[in-house]
Short mmCIF file of C-alpha atoms in Angstrom, two decimals:
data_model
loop_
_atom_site.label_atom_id
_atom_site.label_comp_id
_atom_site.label_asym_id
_atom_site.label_seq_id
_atom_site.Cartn_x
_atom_site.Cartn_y
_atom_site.Cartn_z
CA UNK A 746 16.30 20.73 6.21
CA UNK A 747 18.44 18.69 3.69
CA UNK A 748 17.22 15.31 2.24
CA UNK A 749 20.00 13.98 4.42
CA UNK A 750 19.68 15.72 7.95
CA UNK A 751 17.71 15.30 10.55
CA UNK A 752 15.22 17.07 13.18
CA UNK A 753 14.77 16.68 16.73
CA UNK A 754 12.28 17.71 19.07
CA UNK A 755 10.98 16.79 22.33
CA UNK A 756 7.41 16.41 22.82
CA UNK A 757 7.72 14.96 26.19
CA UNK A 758 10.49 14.64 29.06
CA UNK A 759 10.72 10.66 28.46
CA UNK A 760 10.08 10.93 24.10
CA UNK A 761 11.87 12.21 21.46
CA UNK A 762 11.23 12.15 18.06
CA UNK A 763 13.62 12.72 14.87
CA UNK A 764 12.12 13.52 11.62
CA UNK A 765 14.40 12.30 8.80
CA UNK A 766 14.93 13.60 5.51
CA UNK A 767 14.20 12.20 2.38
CA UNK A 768 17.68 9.72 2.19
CA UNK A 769 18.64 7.32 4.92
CA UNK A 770 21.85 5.55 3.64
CA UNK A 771 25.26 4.73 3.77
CA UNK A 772 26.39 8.45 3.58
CA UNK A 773 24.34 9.36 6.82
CA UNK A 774 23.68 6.24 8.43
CA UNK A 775 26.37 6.45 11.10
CA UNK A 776 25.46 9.96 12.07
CA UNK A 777 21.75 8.58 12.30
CA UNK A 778 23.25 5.65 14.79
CA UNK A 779 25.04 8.58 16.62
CA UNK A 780 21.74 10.53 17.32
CA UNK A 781 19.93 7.32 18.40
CA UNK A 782 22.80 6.59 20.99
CA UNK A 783 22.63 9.79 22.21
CA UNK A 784 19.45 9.87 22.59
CA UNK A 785 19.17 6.50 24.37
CA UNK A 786 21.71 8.31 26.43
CA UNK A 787 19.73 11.29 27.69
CA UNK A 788 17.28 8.80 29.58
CA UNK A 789 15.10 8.84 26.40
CA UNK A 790 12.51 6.11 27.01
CA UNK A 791 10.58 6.23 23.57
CA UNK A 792 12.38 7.27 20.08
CA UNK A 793 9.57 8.10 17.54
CA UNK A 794 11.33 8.25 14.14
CA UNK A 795 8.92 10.37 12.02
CA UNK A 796 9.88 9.10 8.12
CA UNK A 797 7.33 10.99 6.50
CA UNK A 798 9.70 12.44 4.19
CA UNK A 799 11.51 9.72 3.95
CA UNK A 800 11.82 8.03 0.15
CA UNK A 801 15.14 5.56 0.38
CA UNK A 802 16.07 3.66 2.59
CA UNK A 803 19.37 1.74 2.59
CA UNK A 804 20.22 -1.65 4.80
CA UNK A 805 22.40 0.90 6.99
CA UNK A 806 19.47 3.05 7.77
CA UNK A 807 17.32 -0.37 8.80
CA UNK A 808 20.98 -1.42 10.58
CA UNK A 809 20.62 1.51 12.69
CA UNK A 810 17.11 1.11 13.68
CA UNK A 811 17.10 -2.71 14.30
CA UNK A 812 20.70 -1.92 16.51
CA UNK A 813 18.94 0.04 18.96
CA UNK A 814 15.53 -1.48 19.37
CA UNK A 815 16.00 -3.69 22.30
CA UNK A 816 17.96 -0.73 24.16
CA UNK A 817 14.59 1.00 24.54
CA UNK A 818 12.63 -1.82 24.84
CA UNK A 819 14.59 -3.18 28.11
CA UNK A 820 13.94 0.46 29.35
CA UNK A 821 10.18 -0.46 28.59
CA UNK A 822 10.23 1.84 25.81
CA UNK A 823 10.37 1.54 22.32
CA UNK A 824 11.36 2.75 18.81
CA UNK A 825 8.06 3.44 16.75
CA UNK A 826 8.25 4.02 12.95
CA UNK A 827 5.85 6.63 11.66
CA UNK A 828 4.52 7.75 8.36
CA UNK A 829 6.26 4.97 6.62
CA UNK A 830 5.50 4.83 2.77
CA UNK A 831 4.00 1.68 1.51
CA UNK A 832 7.51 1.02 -0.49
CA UNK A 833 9.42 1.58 2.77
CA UNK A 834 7.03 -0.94 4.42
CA UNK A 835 7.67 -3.36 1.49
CA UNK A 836 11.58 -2.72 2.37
CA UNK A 837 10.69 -3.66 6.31
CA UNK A 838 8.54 -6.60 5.54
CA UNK A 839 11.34 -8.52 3.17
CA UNK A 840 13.17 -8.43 6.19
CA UNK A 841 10.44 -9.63 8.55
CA UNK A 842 11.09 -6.08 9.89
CA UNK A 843 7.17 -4.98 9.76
CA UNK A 844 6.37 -6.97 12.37
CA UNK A 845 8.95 -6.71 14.68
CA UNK A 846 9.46 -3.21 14.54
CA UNK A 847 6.46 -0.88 16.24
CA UNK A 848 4.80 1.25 13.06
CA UNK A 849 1.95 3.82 13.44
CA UNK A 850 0.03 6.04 10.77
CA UNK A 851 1.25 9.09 12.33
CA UNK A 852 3.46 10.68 14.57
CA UNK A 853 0.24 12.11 16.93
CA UNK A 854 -0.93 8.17 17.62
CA UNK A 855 2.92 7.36 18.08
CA UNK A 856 3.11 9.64 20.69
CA UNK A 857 -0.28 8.88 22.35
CA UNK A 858 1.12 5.53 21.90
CA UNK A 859 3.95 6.77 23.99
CA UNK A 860 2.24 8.21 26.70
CA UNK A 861 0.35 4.99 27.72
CA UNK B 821 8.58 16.89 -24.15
CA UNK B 822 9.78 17.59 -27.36
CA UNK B 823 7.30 16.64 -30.07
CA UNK B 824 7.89 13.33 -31.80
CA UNK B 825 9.98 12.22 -28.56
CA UNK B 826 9.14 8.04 -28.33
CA UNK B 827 9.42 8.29 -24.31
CA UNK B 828 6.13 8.00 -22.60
CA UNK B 829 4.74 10.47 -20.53
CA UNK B 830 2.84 9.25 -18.07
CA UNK B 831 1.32 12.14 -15.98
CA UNK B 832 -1.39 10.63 -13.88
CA UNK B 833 -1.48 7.21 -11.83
CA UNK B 834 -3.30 4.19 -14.16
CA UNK B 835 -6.77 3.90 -14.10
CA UNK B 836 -7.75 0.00 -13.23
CA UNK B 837 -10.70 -1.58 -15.42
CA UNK B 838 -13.28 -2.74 -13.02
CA UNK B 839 -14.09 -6.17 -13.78
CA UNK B 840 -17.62 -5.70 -12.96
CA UNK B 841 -20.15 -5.49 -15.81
CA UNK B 842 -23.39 -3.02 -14.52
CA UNK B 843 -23.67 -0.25 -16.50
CA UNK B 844 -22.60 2.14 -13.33
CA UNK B 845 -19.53 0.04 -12.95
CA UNK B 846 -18.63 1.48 -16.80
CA UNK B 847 -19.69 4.87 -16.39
CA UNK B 848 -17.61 5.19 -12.94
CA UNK B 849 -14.82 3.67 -15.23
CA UNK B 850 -15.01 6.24 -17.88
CA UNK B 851 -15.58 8.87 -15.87
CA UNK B 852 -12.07 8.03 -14.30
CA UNK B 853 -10.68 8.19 -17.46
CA UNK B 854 -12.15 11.73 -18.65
CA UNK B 855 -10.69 13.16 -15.10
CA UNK B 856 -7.72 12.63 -16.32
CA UNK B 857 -8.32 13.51 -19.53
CA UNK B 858 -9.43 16.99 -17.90
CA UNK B 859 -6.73 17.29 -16.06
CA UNK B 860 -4.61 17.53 -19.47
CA UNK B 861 -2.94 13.96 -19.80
CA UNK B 862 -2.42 12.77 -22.76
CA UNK B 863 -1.46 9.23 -21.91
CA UNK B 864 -4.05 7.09 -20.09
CA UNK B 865 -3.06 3.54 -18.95
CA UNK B 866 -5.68 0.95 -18.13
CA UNK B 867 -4.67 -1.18 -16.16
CA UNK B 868 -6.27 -4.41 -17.04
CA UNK B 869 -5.33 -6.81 -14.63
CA UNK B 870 -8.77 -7.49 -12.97
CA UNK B 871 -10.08 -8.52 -16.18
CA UNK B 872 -9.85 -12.05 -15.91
CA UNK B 873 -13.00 -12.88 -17.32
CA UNK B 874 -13.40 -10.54 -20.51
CA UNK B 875 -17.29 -9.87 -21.47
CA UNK B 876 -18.72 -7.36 -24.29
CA UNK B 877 -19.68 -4.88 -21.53
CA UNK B 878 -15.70 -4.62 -20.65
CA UNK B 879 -14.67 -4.14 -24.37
CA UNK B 880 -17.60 -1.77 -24.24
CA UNK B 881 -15.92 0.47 -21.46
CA UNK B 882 -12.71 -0.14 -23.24
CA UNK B 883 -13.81 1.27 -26.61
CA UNK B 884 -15.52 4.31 -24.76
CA UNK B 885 -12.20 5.18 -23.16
CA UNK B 886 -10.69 5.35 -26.68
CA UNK B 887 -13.26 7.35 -27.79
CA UNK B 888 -12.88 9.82 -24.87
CA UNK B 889 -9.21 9.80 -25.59
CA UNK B 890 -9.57 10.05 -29.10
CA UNK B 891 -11.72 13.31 -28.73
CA UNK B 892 -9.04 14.93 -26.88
CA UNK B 893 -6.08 13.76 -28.80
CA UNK B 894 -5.00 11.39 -26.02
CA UNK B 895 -2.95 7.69 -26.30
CA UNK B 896 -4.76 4.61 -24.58
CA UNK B 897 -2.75 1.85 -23.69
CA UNK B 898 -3.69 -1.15 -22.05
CA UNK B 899 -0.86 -2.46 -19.20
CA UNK B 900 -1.25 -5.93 -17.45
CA UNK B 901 -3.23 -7.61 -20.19
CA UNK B 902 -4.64 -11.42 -19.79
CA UNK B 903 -4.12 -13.93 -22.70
CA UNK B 904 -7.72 -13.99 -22.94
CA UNK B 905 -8.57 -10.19 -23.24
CA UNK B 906 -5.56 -9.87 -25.70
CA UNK B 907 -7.00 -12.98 -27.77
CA UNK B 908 -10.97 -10.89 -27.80
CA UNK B 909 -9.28 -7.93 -28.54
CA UNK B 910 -7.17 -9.43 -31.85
CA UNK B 911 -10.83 -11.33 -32.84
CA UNK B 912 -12.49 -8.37 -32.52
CA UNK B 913 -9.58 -6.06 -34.94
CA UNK B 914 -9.05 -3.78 -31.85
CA UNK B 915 -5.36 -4.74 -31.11
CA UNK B 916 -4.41 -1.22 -33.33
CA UNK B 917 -6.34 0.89 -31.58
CA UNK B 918 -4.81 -0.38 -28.01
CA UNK B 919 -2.13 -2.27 -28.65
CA UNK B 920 1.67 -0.64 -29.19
CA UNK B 921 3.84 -2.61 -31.68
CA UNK B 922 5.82 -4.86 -29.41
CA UNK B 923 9.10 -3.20 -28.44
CA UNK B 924 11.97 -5.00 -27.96
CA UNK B 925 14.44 -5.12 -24.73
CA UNK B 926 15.78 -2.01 -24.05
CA UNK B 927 18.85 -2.03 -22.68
CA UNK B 928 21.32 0.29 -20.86
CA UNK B 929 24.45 -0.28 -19.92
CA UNK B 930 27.40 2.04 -17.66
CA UNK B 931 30.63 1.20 -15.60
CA UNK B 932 31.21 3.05 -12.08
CA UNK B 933 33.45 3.81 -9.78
CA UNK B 934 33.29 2.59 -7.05
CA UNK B 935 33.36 5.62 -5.30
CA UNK B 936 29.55 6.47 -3.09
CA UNK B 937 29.26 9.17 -5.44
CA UNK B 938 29.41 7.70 -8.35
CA UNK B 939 27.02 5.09 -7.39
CA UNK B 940 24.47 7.77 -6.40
CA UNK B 941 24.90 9.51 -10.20
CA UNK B 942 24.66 5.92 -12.05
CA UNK B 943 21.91 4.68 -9.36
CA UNK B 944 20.10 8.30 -10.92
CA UNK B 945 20.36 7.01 -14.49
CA UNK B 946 19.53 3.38 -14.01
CA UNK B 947 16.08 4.86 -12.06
CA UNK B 948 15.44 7.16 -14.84
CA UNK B 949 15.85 4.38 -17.68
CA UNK B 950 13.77 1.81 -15.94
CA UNK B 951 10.91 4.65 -15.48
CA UNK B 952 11.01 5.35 -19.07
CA UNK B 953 11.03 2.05 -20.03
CA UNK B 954 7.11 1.88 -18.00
CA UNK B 955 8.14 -0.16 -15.34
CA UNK B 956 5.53 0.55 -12.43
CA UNK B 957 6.63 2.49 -9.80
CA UNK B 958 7.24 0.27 -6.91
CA UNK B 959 9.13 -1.87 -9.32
CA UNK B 960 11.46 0.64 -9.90
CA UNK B 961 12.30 1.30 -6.77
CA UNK B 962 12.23 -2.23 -5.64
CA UNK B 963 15.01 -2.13 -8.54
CA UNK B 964 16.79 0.82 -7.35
CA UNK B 965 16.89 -0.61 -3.80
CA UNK B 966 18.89 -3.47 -5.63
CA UNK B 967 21.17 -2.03 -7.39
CA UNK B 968 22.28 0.09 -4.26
CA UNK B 969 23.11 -2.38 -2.34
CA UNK B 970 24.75 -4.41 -4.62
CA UNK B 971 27.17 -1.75 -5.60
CA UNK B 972 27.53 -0.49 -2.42
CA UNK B 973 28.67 -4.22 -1.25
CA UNK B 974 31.07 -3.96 -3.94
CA UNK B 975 32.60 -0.58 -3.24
CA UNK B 976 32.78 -1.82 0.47
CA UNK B 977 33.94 -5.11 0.46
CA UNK B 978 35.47 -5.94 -3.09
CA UNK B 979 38.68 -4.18 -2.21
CA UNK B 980 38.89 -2.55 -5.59
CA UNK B 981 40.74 0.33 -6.51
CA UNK B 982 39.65 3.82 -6.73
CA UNK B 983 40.11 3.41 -10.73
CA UNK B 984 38.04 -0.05 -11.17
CA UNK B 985 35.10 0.00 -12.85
CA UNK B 986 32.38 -2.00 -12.26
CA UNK B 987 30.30 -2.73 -15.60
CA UNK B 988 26.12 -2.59 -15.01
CA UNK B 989 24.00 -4.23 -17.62
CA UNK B 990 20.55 -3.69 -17.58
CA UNK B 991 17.69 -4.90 -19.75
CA UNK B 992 14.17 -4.41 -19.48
CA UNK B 993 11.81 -6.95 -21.39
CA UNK B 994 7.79 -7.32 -21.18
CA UNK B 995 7.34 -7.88 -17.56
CA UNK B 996 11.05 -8.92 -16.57
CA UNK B 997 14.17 -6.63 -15.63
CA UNK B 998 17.75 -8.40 -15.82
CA UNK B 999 20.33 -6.40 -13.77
CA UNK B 1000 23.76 -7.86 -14.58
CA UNK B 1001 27.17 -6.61 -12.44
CA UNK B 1002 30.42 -6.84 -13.16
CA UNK B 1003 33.75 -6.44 -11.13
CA UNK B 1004 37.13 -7.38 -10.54
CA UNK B 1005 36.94 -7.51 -6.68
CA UNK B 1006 37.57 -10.08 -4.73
CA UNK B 1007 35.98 -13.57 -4.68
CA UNK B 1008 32.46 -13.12 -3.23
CA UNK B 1009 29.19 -15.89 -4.10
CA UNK B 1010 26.53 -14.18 -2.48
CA UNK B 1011 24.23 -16.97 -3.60
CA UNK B 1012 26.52 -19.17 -1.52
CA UNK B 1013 25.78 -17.39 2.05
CA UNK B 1014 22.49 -17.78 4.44
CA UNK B 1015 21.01 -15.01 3.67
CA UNK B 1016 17.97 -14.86 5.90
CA UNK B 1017 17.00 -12.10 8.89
CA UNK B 1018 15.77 -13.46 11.74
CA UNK B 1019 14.11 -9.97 13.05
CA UNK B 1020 14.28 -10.49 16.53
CA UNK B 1021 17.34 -12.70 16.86
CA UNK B 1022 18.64 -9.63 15.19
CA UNK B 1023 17.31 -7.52 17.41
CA UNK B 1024 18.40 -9.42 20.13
CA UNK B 1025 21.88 -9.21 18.87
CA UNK B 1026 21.88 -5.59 18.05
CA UNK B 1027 22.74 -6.64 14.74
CA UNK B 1028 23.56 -3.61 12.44
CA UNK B 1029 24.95 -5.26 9.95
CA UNK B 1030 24.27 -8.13 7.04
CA UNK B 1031 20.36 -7.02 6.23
CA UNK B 1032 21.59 -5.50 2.44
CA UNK B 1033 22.02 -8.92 0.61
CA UNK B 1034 18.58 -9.78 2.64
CA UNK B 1035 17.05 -7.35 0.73
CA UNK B 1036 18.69 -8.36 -2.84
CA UNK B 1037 16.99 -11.99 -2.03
CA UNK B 1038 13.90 -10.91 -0.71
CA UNK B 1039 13.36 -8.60 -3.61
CA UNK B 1040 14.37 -10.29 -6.44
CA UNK B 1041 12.97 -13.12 -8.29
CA UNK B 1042 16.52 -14.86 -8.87
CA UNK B 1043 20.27 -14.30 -8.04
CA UNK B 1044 22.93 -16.55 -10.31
CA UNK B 1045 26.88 -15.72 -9.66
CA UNK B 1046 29.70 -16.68 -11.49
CA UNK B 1047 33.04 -16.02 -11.06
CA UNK B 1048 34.43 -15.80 -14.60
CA UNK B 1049 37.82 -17.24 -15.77
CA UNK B 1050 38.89 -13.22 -16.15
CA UNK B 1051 38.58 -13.20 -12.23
CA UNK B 1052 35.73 -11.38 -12.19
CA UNK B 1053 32.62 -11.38 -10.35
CA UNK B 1054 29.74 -11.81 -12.06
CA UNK B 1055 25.98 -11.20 -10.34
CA UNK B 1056 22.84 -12.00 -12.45
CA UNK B 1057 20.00 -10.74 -10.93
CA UNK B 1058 15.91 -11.00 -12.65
CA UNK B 1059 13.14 -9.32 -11.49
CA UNK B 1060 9.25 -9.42 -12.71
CA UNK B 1061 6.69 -8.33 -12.04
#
């Protein structure tokens, strides 16, 4: 996979969960937006973005994220962050994003998390 | 590395001085340093910032660091340094066995076009320059975060041409990074905007927009804009740390 793509896969019927790359930026931003539609279209009720590779993250890439959110959540679902580097968590917490946003360690508890 | 090169290596993460004084407290602290000694570095940095209160068993663990650096033909340097431990260190005639002669601001400067490309190659060379200039890690990137989305604001939003070029200063000084930008795009204060996320009003509003400037404020220590009688946009931006 390229630092810029991205990997699906679908643990569950209700969860999906994309792994990114290393970059999450202008340059692939919209496509990111595009996945997370269409997966919000498919019925998807939890999105667990796994950002364990992830080491940059633009205001696009956190545009993307915070612009879908509440689509899952009405759906009593969410969006859960996983893996996220401690300099990615500084990003999300300048923006009063840590708390808003659901983090876990790792992508297993996320989708234990999932499974209620 | 070339031999003779005056960029620092640094191949292993800093080793922090305990500021406890028990003899097991030293011995766990030397030992850190002779694992990386084993492990072939020949830089160590101590970082000293727990050592508020400097006693003879710390400059005792400090000198036994040197020596185990000394034996295998290793630097010490000492990083994050209180007045007081640099004033026992100068009373005591250490300073030359820690202490590097005191640099002065390096400085690096580049123009870009504002094409994404470009600001991906000169985003690579501003990251590499503020790594060799020691800046901890997180700073740098904190610093790198900055500097993208400033210039990709400009490129976005400035309406410039393809052949503008937007001038980058940056300077690196004990403890303090100036980032300086430079365009001829159109009139834009950031300084003069609200530029505070509300997370879940944000979320609320499926806002996907507006969070990059957030993160210029949030992570830097100041922001000054001018716009210059030349018509150009000037951003001043400071970060310590």
């Amino acid at each position: 996979m390229s630092s810029k793509e991205f990997e699906i896969t679908a643990p569950h019927d209700d969860t999906r969960i994309i792994r990114t790359g290393t970059v999450l930026d202008n340059s692939n931003a919209e496509e990111f937006s595009s996945l997370l539609m269409d997966i919000y279209s498919s019925g998807a009720k939890h999105l667990i973005i796994d950002m364990s590779a992830l080491e940059f993250l633009s205001s696009a890439g956190i545009g993307s994220i915070v612009g879908t959110v509440e689509l899952f959540r009405e759906r009593d679902g969410d969006i859960v962050l996983t893996q996220v580097s401690d300099k990615i968590m500084k990003i999300l917490a300048v923006l009063s994003l840590a708390s808003y946003l659901t983090v876990c360690r790792s992508t297993e508890e996320a989708t234990t998390r999932c499974r209620g | 590395m070339n031999a003779g090169t005056s960029i620092k290596t640094r191949t292993c993460e800093p080793v922090l001085a305990s500021p406890c004084v028990d003899e097991a407290s030293v011995n766990e602290f030397v030992a850190k340093v002779e694992s990386q000694l084993a492990q072939g570095a020949k830089l160590i940095e101590i970082d000293c910032s727990l050592l508020v209160r400097v006693t003879s068993s710390h400059i005792n663990g400090l000198w036994l660091a040197h020596e185990r650096c000394q034996a295998e033909e290793a630097s010490v340097e000492l990083t994050h340094m209180s007045d007081g431990l640099r004033r026992v260190l100068e009373a005591l005639n250490l300073t030359r066995f820690f202490l590097r002669e005191a640099p002065g601001p390096a400085r690096f400067a580049l123009e870009v076009l504002p094409a994404a490309e470009h600001i991906d190659t000169a985003m690579s060379k501003v990251v590499s320059f503020l790594t060799k200039s020691g800046l901890p890690e997180i700073t740098a990137f904190e610093l790198q975060t900055i500097f993208y989305e400033i210039m990709t604001n400009i490129r976005l939003h400035g309406q410039l041409q393809p052949d503008d070029l937007i001038s980058v200063h940056v300077k690196v000084e004990e403890h303090k990074v100036t980032l300086s930008f430079s365009d001829a795009g159109v009139s834009f204060d950031p300084t003069s905007h609200d530029l505070d996320v509300e997370a879940r009003e944000a979320g609320r509003q499926r806002q996907c927009r507006g969070f990059g400037l957030a993160m210029v404020k949030g992570l830097s220590e100041s922001l000054k804009y001018a716009r210059t009688a030349d018509a150009r946009n000037q951003l001043i931006i400071t970060k310590s740390w």
